[in-house]
């Protein structure tokens, strides 16, 4: 069986360094908000190109803490793509804010910049973009629109660590960037972890307090905060893996390019590659087909595992029954047809060729 993602092999590439990092934290006797968290925050801020980084518990909480830190009035609206993973929208709801769903561009699967303005109202406070599947959003028109209306721009970078847009990395294209380091991400921890990057010192200081019970100093609580701290051990692991992120993203690009060059199936819609190859880090390689179930079974019969990102659109989830009558035809088409082929930094060209043959059979 060719797995969709061989997470064990990806991790064991760095076995000795990870074990050394574990022993260093174990022997230090300091396990919460210690030197490794501070070192990772500094290294990741430098990598992204922002002056500040705050390590937090996971990607959902990274988004939620950004929204909390801005202090938007209850009921304020946040524009978000309709086809994102539910975590992006949950963060908005959990802050007492209103998610406003906008259709994506069918050619990129990212939010369509041309559709955003019609959804802006006096209650709109932010545009929350998602660099879905590892492809950068078109940030220039989005930033221009936000500037014109006085809105914040927040990036959900969970699937696009290391992607570049006009010379800047994701997390450095907005007012604040939220990252997940869930193990399957391009930069993955060995458990849950997340981070926030930003330029504003006031926001940074508030975020540092909010992640730690609203406190900068023990037993003195400035805000009604949370317990959402990047774990010292996960920070140590991330410091190891960050060194290899660009190299592993490049390996993903090679597999993606092989697929784009060799898959000739007329029943499949392949993803579009950006003009700048650095804008795509190929977190997943998503194709579309009207006969998804049959296609998935065809590959499974040949020992090739696939995954659907994602089978149910947001407005059809039981958690958001208030949207059940809404219609988002582009989003619905995407969720009905997408299927992700195997792609990872440890895949070989022979593995990719096996997938291509499986598609052709």
Short mmCIF file of C-alpha atoms in Angstrom, two decimals:
data_model
loop_
_atom_site.label_atom_id
_atom_site.label_comp_id
_atom_site.label_asym_id
_atom_site.label_seq_id
_atom_site.Cartn_x
_atom_site.Cartn_y
_atom_site.Cartn_z
CA UNK A 1 0.00 0.00 0.00
CA UNK A 2 1.30 3.45 -0.95
CA UNK A 3 0.10 5.56 2.00
CA UNK A 4 -1.39 8.98 1.49
CA UNK A 5 1.14 10.35 3.96
CA UNK A 6 3.98 8.30 5.48
CA UNK A 7 4.24 10.39 8.63
CA UNK A 8 6.52 7.91 10.37
CA UNK A 9 9.14 8.05 7.60
CA UNK A 10 8.94 11.84 7.42
CA UNK A 11 9.60 12.08 11.15
CA UNK A 12 12.29 9.40 11.34
CA UNK A 13 14.43 11.27 8.82
CA UNK A 14 15.37 13.42 11.82
CA UNK A 15 15.35 10.68 14.47
CA UNK A 16 18.73 11.37 16.03
CA UNK A 17 18.22 15.13 16.20
CA UNK A 18 14.74 14.71 17.65
CA UNK A 19 15.99 12.30 20.29
CA UNK A 20 18.76 14.74 21.20
CA UNK A 21 16.20 17.54 21.46
CA UNK A 22 14.02 15.37 23.70
CA UNK A 23 16.92 14.57 26.01
CA UNK A 24 17.91 18.23 26.21
CA UNK A 25 14.43 19.25 27.36
CA UNK A 26 14.15 16.25 29.69
CA UNK A 27 17.46 17.02 31.35
CA UNK A 28 16.72 20.74 31.63
CA UNK A 29 13.95 20.25 34.17
CA UNK A 30 11.98 23.15 32.58
CA UNK A 31 8.93 22.03 30.60
CA UNK A 32 6.63 25.06 30.11
CA UNK A 33 7.55 28.36 28.38
CA UNK A 34 11.26 27.79 28.63
CA UNK A 35 14.32 28.38 26.47
CA UNK A 36 13.16 26.15 23.62
CA UNK A 37 9.88 28.04 23.19
CA UNK A 38 11.75 31.35 23.17
CA UNK A 39 14.31 29.97 20.70
CA UNK A 40 11.65 28.64 18.36
CA UNK A 41 9.67 31.87 18.48
CA UNK A 42 12.80 33.82 17.52
CA UNK A 43 13.77 31.37 14.77
CA UNK A 44 10.29 31.20 13.28
CA UNK A 45 9.84 34.98 13.34
CA UNK A 46 13.13 35.30 11.47
CA UNK A 47 12.10 32.61 8.99
CA UNK A 48 8.72 34.23 8.29
CA UNK A 49 10.16 37.76 8.28
CA UNK A 50 8.17 39.31 11.12
CA UNK A 51 9.54 40.89 14.29
CA UNK A 52 7.27 38.84 16.57
CA UNK A 53 6.12 35.26 17.03
CA UNK A 54 4.03 33.78 19.84
CA UNK A 55 3.90 30.00 20.32
CA UNK A 56 0.43 28.68 21.17
CA UNK A 57 -1.33 25.37 21.66
CA UNK A 58 -2.66 24.74 18.13
CA UNK A 59 -3.83 26.37 14.92
CA UNK A 60 -7.45 26.95 15.91
CA UNK A 61 -6.35 28.73 19.07
CA UNK A 62 -3.87 30.80 17.05
CA UNK A 63 -6.78 32.26 15.06
CA UNK A 64 -9.01 32.62 18.11
CA UNK A 65 -6.34 34.44 20.11
CA UNK A 66 -5.71 36.89 17.26
CA UNK A 67 -9.42 37.72 17.12
CA UNK A 68 -9.61 38.00 20.92
CA UNK A 69 -6.54 40.25 21.00
CA UNK A 70 -8.11 42.69 18.54
CA UNK A 71 -11.15 43.01 20.80
CA UNK A 72 -13.75 43.33 18.06
CA UNK A 73 -17.25 44.09 19.40
CA UNK A 74 -19.57 41.06 19.78
CA UNK A 75 -21.40 40.32 16.56
CA UNK A 76 -18.74 41.93 14.35
CA UNK A 77 -18.33 40.26 10.97
CA UNK A 78 -15.26 38.43 9.72
CA UNK A 79 -15.05 37.50 6.04
CA UNK A 80 -13.78 33.96 5.45
CA UNK A 81 -13.71 31.50 2.51
CA UNK A 82 -16.74 29.20 2.36
CA UNK A 83 -14.67 26.11 1.52
CA UNK A 84 -12.15 26.22 4.36
CA UNK A 85 -11.76 23.60 7.07
CA UNK A 86 -14.15 24.12 9.97
CA UNK A 87 -11.40 25.18 12.42
CA UNK A 88 -11.09 28.56 10.71
CA UNK A 89 -14.77 29.30 11.23
CA UNK A 90 -14.96 27.81 14.71
CA UNK A 91 -12.38 30.34 15.88
CA UNK A 92 -14.61 33.18 14.68
CA UNK A 93 -17.73 31.75 16.30
CA UNK A 94 -15.95 31.06 19.59
CA UNK A 95 -15.09 34.77 19.84
CA UNK A 96 -18.74 35.77 19.55
CA UNK A 97 -18.19 37.08 16.02
CA UNK A 98 -20.11 36.37 12.81
CA UNK A 99 -18.41 34.43 10.00
CA UNK A 100 -19.36 35.74 6.56
CA UNK A 101 -18.75 33.07 3.94
CA UNK A 102 -17.37 34.04 0.53
CA UNK A 103 -17.02 31.71 -2.44
CA UNK A 104 -13.55 30.64 -3.64
CA UNK A 105 -12.00 30.95 -7.06
CA UNK A 106 -12.58 27.56 -8.70
CA UNK A 107 -9.12 27.65 -10.31
CA UNK A 108 -7.17 28.19 -7.05
CA UNK A 109 -9.62 27.06 -4.32
CA UNK A 110 -8.67 30.20 -2.39
CA UNK A 111 -11.08 33.04 -1.57
CA UNK A 112 -12.00 35.01 -4.70
CA UNK A 113 -10.76 38.60 -4.20
CA UNK A 114 -13.35 39.88 -6.67
CA UNK A 115 -16.23 38.65 -4.50
CA UNK A 116 -15.11 40.10 -1.17
CA UNK A 117 -16.21 43.73 -1.48
CA UNK A 118 -19.90 42.93 -1.94
CA UNK A 119 -19.86 41.22 1.48
CA UNK A 120 -18.35 44.16 3.37
CA UNK A 121 -20.78 45.97 5.69
CA UNK A 122 -20.36 48.54 8.49
CA UNK A 123 -20.03 45.57 10.87
CA UNK A 124 -17.09 44.00 9.00
CA UNK A 125 -13.86 44.11 10.98
CA UNK A 126 -11.52 41.65 9.27
CA UNK A 127 -10.80 39.47 6.26
CA UNK A 128 -9.51 36.06 7.29
CA UNK A 129 -7.80 34.47 4.31
CA UNK A 130 -6.81 30.80 4.11
CA UNK A 131 -3.86 29.67 1.98
CA UNK A 132 -5.67 26.43 1.22
CA UNK A 133 -3.87 23.27 0.09
CA UNK A 134 -0.50 25.08 0.25
CA UNK A 135 -1.21 27.78 -2.35
CA UNK A 136 -0.86 31.48 -1.50
CA UNK A 137 -3.93 33.66 -1.82
CA UNK A 138 -3.81 36.70 -4.10
CA UNK A 139 -2.90 39.07 -1.30
CA UNK A 140 -2.34 42.37 -3.14
CA UNK A 141 -5.99 43.02 -4.05
CA UNK A 142 -7.12 41.74 -0.66
CA UNK A 143 -4.76 44.07 1.20
CA UNK A 144 -5.80 46.99 -1.00
CA UNK A 145 -9.47 46.30 -0.24
CA UNK A 146 -8.78 45.99 3.49
CA UNK A 147 -6.85 49.26 3.51
CA UNK A 148 -9.66 51.04 1.69
CA UNK A 149 -12.23 49.91 4.28
CA UNK A 150 -10.00 50.01 7.36
CA UNK A 151 -10.12 46.24 7.94
CA UNK A 152 -7.63 43.87 9.51
CA UNK A 153 -6.22 41.05 7.39
CA UNK A 154 -5.51 37.75 9.13
CA UNK A 155 -3.86 34.77 7.47
CA UNK A 156 -4.64 31.14 8.22
CA UNK A 157 -1.27 29.65 7.22
CA UNK A 158 -1.92 26.14 8.56
CA UNK A 159 -1.36 24.53 5.16
CA UNK A 160 1.23 26.90 3.71
CA UNK A 161 4.29 27.16 5.93
CA UNK A 162 7.14 28.48 3.80
CA UNK A 163 5.06 29.55 0.80
CA UNK A 164 6.17 32.85 -0.77
CA UNK A 165 4.12 35.65 -2.35
CA UNK A 166 5.97 38.51 -4.08
CA UNK A 167 9.09 37.81 -2.04
CA UNK A 168 7.39 37.50 1.36
CA UNK A 169 6.45 34.34 3.22
CA UNK A 170 2.99 33.51 4.48
CA UNK A 171 2.51 34.95 7.94
CA UNK A 172 4.18 38.14 6.76
CA UNK A 173 1.48 39.19 4.29
CA UNK A 174 -1.07 40.54 6.76
CA UNK A 175 -1.64 42.07 10.17
CA UNK A 176 -1.27 38.66 11.83
CA UNK A 177 -0.65 35.10 10.69
CA UNK A 178 -1.92 31.93 12.38
CA UNK A 179 -0.03 28.64 12.04
CA UNK A 180 -0.85 25.06 12.93
CA UNK A 181 1.98 22.57 13.45
CA UNK A 182 -0.28 19.52 13.56
CA UNK A 183 1.96 16.54 12.70
CA UNK A 184 0.70 16.21 9.11
CA UNK A 185 1.49 19.84 8.19
CA UNK A 186 4.51 20.77 6.09
CA UNK A 187 6.14 21.84 9.35
CA UNK A 188 4.70 19.38 11.82
CA UNK A 189 5.31 18.85 15.52
CA UNK A 190 5.01 15.46 17.21
CA UNK A 191 1.71 16.54 18.71
CA UNK A 192 -0.49 19.63 18.66
CA UNK A 193 1.23 23.01 18.38
CA UNK A 194 0.70 26.42 16.81
CA UNK A 195 2.07 29.94 16.49
CA UNK A 196 1.11 33.52 15.63
CA UNK A 197 3.29 35.98 13.73
CA UNK A 198 2.75 39.73 13.65
CA UNK A 199 4.37 43.17 13.30
CA UNK A 200 2.62 45.13 16.04
CA UNK A 201 4.25 45.10 19.48
CA UNK A 202 1.02 45.94 21.31
CA UNK A 203 -0.73 43.00 19.66
CA UNK A 204 2.28 40.79 20.42
CA UNK A 205 2.29 41.64 24.13
CA UNK A 206 -1.46 41.08 24.40
CA UNK A 207 -1.15 37.70 22.66
CA UNK A 208 1.65 36.63 25.00
CA UNK A 209 -0.60 37.35 27.94
CA UNK A 210 -3.77 35.83 26.47
CA UNK A 211 -2.06 32.47 25.82
CA UNK A 212 -1.03 32.29 29.50
CA UNK A 213 -4.19 32.98 31.53
CA UNK A 214 -4.06 36.66 30.57
CA UNK A 215 -0.84 37.11 32.50
CA UNK A 216 2.69 38.39 31.89
CA UNK A 217 3.57 37.98 35.54
CA UNK A 218 2.48 35.00 37.61
CA UNK A 219 -0.71 35.62 39.63
CA UNK A 220 -1.26 39.01 37.97
CA UNK A 221 -3.93 38.66 35.31
CA UNK A 222 -4.51 41.54 32.90
CA UNK A 223 -7.11 39.79 30.75
CA UNK A 224 -9.56 36.89 30.85
CA UNK A 225 -7.04 34.70 29.10
CA UNK A 226 -6.57 31.07 28.10
CA UNK A 227 -4.19 28.20 28.64
CA UNK A 228 -2.78 27.90 25.13
CA UNK A 229 0.98 27.63 25.41
CA UNK A 230 3.33 26.02 22.91
CA UNK A 231 4.79 23.04 24.72
CA UNK A 232 8.53 23.23 25.48
CA UNK A 233 9.12 19.76 24.03
CA UNK A 234 7.19 20.49 20.83
CA UNK A 235 9.15 23.72 20.43
CA UNK A 236 12.38 21.71 20.62
CA UNK A 237 11.12 19.31 17.94
CA UNK A 238 9.99 22.21 15.73
CA UNK A 239 13.42 23.83 16.01
CA UNK A 240 14.89 20.67 14.51
CA UNK A 241 12.34 20.36 11.73
CA UNK A 242 12.33 24.06 10.79
CA UNK A 243 15.88 23.64 9.45
CA UNK A 244 14.56 21.27 6.79
CA UNK A 245 11.27 22.97 5.86
CA UNK A 246 12.42 24.64 2.63
CA UNK A 247 14.17 21.46 1.50
CA UNK A 248 11.08 19.36 2.19
CA UNK A 249 8.81 21.87 0.45
CA UNK A 250 11.06 21.61 -2.59
CA UNK A 251 10.68 17.82 -2.51
CA UNK A 252 6.90 18.29 -2.52
CA UNK A 253 7.23 20.59 -5.55
CA UNK A 254 9.11 17.88 -7.45
CA UNK A 255 6.33 15.35 -6.85
CA UNK A 256 3.67 17.91 -7.80
CA UNK A 257 5.53 18.77 -11.01
CA UNK A 258 5.78 15.08 -11.88
CA UNK A 259 2.02 14.72 -11.47
CA UNK A 260 1.32 17.84 -13.52
CA UNK A 261 3.59 16.64 -16.31
CA UNK A 262 2.48 13.01 -16.43
CA UNK A 263 -1.20 12.78 -15.47
CA UNK A 264 -3.19 12.88 -18.71
CA UNK A 265 -6.58 11.58 -17.56
CA UNK A 266 -9.33 13.61 -19.28
CA UNK A 267 -11.77 12.96 -16.41
CA UNK A 268 -9.53 14.73 -13.88
CA UNK A 269 -9.16 18.46 -13.25
CA UNK A 270 -5.59 19.04 -12.07
CA UNK A 271 -4.59 21.90 -9.76
CA UNK A 272 -3.06 24.99 -11.29
CA UNK A 273 0.56 25.82 -10.53
CA UNK A 274 1.37 29.43 -9.66
CA UNK A 275 3.65 31.45 -11.95
CA UNK A 276 6.09 31.67 -9.05
CA UNK A 277 6.76 28.06 -7.97
CA UNK A 278 7.65 29.25 -4.46
CA UNK A 279 4.02 30.31 -3.98
CA UNK A 280 3.01 26.63 -3.87
CA UNK A 281 4.21 24.32 -1.11
CA UNK A 282 1.75 21.53 -2.04
CA UNK A 283 0.51 20.60 1.40
CA UNK A 284 -1.85 18.37 -0.55
CA UNK A 285 -2.22 17.66 -4.28
CA UNK A 286 -5.93 18.00 -4.99
CA UNK A 287 -7.63 16.86 -8.19
CA UNK A 288 -11.32 16.99 -9.07
CA UNK A 289 -13.51 14.37 -10.69
CA UNK A 290 -17.24 13.96 -11.08
CA UNK A 291 -16.85 10.24 -10.28
CA UNK A 292 -14.90 10.60 -7.04
CA UNK A 293 -16.06 7.43 -5.29
CA UNK A 294 -15.28 5.27 -8.33
CA UNK A 295 -11.90 6.98 -8.77
CA UNK A 296 -11.00 6.46 -5.12
CA UNK A 297 -11.95 2.80 -5.26
CA UNK A 298 -9.92 2.37 -8.45
CA UNK A 299 -6.78 3.63 -6.76
CA UNK A 300 -7.47 1.73 -3.54
CA UNK A 301 -7.70 -1.52 -5.51
CA UNK A 302 -4.16 -0.84 -6.75
CA UNK A 303 -2.81 -0.13 -3.27
CA UNK A 304 -2.89 3.68 -3.47
CA UNK A 305 -4.40 5.57 -0.58
CA UNK A 306 -6.22 8.88 -1.12
CA UNK A 307 -7.98 11.35 1.18
CA UNK A 308 -10.84 13.82 0.61
CA UNK A 309 -10.17 17.43 1.74
CA UNK A 310 -13.07 17.95 2.56
CA UNK A 311 -16.24 15.89 1.97
CA UNK A 312 -18.80 18.19 3.64
CA UNK A 313 -19.00 21.95 3.05
CA UNK A 314 -19.22 24.27 6.04
CA UNK A 315 -22.81 25.29 5.49
CA UNK A 316 -23.93 21.65 5.43
CA UNK A 317 -22.33 20.80 8.78
CA UNK A 318 -24.76 20.06 11.65
CA UNK A 319 -22.73 22.47 13.80
CA UNK A 320 -23.85 25.34 11.53
CA UNK A 321 -27.49 24.49 10.92
CA UNK A 322 -28.28 28.20 10.61
CA UNK A 323 -26.59 28.09 7.17
CA UNK A 324 -28.41 24.98 5.95
CA UNK A 325 -30.56 26.89 3.46
CA UNK A 326 -27.69 28.95 2.04
CA UNK A 327 -26.33 28.17 -1.40
CA UNK A 328 -22.64 28.27 -2.33
CA UNK A 329 -22.53 26.43 -5.67
CA UNK A 330 -18.77 26.74 -6.26
CA UNK A 331 -17.99 25.53 -2.76
CA UNK A 332 -20.48 22.69 -3.11
CA UNK A 333 -18.93 21.61 -6.40
CA UNK A 334 -15.45 21.62 -4.86
CA UNK A 335 -16.49 19.56 -1.84
CA UNK A 336 -18.38 17.15 -4.08
CA UNK A 337 -15.46 16.52 -6.46
CA UNK A 338 -12.08 17.00 -4.74
CA UNK A 339 -9.76 14.14 -3.84
CA UNK A 340 -6.13 14.35 -2.73
CA UNK A 341 -3.38 12.16 -4.18
CA UNK A 342 -0.36 11.06 -2.10
CA UNK A 343 2.35 13.71 -1.78
CA UNK A 344 5.10 14.10 0.80
CA UNK A 345 8.79 14.96 1.09
CA UNK A 346 9.73 11.26 1.36
CA UNK A 347 7.91 10.18 -1.79
CA UNK A 348 10.11 9.15 -4.71
CA UNK A 349 9.56 9.61 -8.43
CA UNK A 350 8.87 5.87 -8.55
CA UNK A 351 6.06 6.36 -6.02
CA UNK A 352 4.61 9.19 -8.13
CA UNK A 353 4.87 7.02 -11.24
CA UNK A 354 2.92 4.30 -9.43
CA UNK A 355 0.12 6.80 -8.78
CA UNK A 356 0.12 7.93 -12.40
CA UNK A 357 -0.12 4.31 -13.62
CA UNK A 358 -2.92 3.70 -11.13
CA UNK A 359 -4.85 6.61 -12.61
CA UNK A 360 -4.34 5.39 -16.16
CA UNK A 361 -5.43 1.80 -15.45
#
